[in-house]
Structures are given as structure tokens and as C-alpha cells.
XYZ file of C-alpha atoms in Angstrom:
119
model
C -141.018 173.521 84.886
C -141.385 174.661 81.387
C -143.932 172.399 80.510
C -146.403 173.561 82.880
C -147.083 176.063 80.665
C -148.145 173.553 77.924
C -150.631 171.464 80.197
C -152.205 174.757 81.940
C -155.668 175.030 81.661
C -158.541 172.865 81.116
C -158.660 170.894 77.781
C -160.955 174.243 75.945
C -158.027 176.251 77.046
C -155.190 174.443 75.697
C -157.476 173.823 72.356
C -157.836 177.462 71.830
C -153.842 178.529 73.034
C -152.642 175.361 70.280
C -155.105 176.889 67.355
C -153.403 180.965 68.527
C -150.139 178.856 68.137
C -150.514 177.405 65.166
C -152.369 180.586 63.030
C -149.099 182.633 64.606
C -146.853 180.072 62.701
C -145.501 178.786 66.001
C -146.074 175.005 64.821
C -143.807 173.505 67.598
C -145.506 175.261 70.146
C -148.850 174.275 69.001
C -147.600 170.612 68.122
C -146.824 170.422 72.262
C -149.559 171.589 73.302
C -151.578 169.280 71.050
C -149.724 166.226 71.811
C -150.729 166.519 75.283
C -154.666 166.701 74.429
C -154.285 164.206 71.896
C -153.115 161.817 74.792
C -156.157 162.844 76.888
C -158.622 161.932 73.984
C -157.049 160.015 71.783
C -160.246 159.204 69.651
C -160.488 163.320 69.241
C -160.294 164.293 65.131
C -159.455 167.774 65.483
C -156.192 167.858 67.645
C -154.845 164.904 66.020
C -155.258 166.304 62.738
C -153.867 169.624 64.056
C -151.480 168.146 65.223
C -150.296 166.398 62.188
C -150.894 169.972 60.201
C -148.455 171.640 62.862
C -145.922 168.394 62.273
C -146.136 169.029 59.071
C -145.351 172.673 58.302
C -142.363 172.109 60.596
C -141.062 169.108 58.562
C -141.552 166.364 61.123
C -142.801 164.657 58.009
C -142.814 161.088 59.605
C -144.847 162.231 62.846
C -147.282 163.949 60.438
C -147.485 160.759 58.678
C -147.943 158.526 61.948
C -150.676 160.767 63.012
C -152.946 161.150 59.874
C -152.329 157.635 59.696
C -153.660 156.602 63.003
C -156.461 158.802 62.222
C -157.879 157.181 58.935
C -157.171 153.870 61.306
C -160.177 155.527 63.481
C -161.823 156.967 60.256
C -161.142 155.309 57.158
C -163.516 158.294 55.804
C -161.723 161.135 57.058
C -161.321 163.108 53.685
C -159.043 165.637 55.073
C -156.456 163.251 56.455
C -156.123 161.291 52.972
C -155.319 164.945 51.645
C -152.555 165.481 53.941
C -151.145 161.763 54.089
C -151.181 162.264 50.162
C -149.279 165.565 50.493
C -147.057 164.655 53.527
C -145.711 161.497 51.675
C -145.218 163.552 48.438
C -143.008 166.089 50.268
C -141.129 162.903 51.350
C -140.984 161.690 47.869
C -142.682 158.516 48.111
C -145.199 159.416 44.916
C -146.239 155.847 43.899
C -148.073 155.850 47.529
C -149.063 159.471 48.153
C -150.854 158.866 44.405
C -152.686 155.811 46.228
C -153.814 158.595 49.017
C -154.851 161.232 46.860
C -157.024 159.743 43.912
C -158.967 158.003 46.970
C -159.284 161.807 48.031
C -160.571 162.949 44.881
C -163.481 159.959 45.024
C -164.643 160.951 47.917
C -164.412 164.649 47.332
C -166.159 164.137 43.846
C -162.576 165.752 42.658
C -162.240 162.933 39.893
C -160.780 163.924 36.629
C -158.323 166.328 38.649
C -154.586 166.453 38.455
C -154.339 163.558 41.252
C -156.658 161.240 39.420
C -154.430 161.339 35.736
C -151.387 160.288 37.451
């Protein structure tokens, strides 16, 4: 019964109740909400990367992981997501390949010559 209240609403509705969620610090609220709309359209940037923010700030580390990694799978380009993989595998101390993530970043951000790019 209590998930009802996640999957009320048309897809607009849940986007908008996930984003209140998430701004309000409720990231495992949000992160249900957005796992259902992910499912509905999985080929969707936004929720999924949402979605891995949310996983992230609640240290579910290796969801956030799964999830910005299935999104650079569907956008190799997706600046944002290299960021966060970069950041997410960091806080899980894995440097050597976060440091991979994050001087790809700063290329495509023009960020070269930044902290990420000497180490």
C-alpha cells in the first residue's frame, strides 16, 4: 500500500514530487520515486542522473555508480555524469579510476590544467 504513494500521478507529477524530495534532503524518498520513472523511460537523462545524485548523498555509493555508469553507456558525452562517477568512486576510494573519470571531465569542460588534470 505504501508504494502507491510513490507511483501516483502521471510521469510530470512524480518528476516534480522526486525534484521537492530531493531539494528537501529527503534523498531516499526522491531515489523511489525516481527509480520508478527511470523504469518507464529508461533512455531519460534527467531522472537517471537524479537518481544517481539522490544515491549518492545517501551513500548508496555502488547504485550511484551503476547508474551514472549506465548513463555514459547511453551518452559517452554526458559531462555531468563523468563528474559524479569521478566523485562517487573517490568517496569509495578507488582514486587511480575516479582520476581516469575526472581529467576526461576537465577535457570536455575545457577545465584542463585544474586540480584533476595534475594528478
Amino acid at each position: 500500500m505504501e508504494d502507491i504513494y510513490y507511483e501516483f500521478g502521471t510521469p510530470a507529477d512524480r518528476w516534480d514530487r522526486a525534484q521537492l524530495f530531493f531539494e528537501a534532503k529527503e534523498y531516499l524518498t526522491a531515489a523511489r520515486i525516481l527509480g520508478g520513472l527511470v523504469q518507464e523511460a529508461p533512455d531519460l537523462v534527467a531522472p537517471r542522473l537524479l537518481l544517481a545524485r539522490a544515491y549518492y548523498h545517501s551513500a548508496r555509493l555502488a547504485k550511484a555508480e551503476a547508474e551514472l555508469r549506465e548513463v555514459l553507456e547511453r551518452n559517452p558525452v554526458e559531462e555531468y555524469a563523468r563528474l559524479m562517477l569521478g566523485r562517487t568512486l573517490e568517496r569509495q576510494g578507488r582514486d587511480a579510476e575516479a582520476a581516469t573519470h575526472l581529467r576526461m571531465n576537465d577535457a570536455m569542460t575545457g577545465a584542463l590544467g585544474t586540480e584533476h588534470a595534475k594528478k
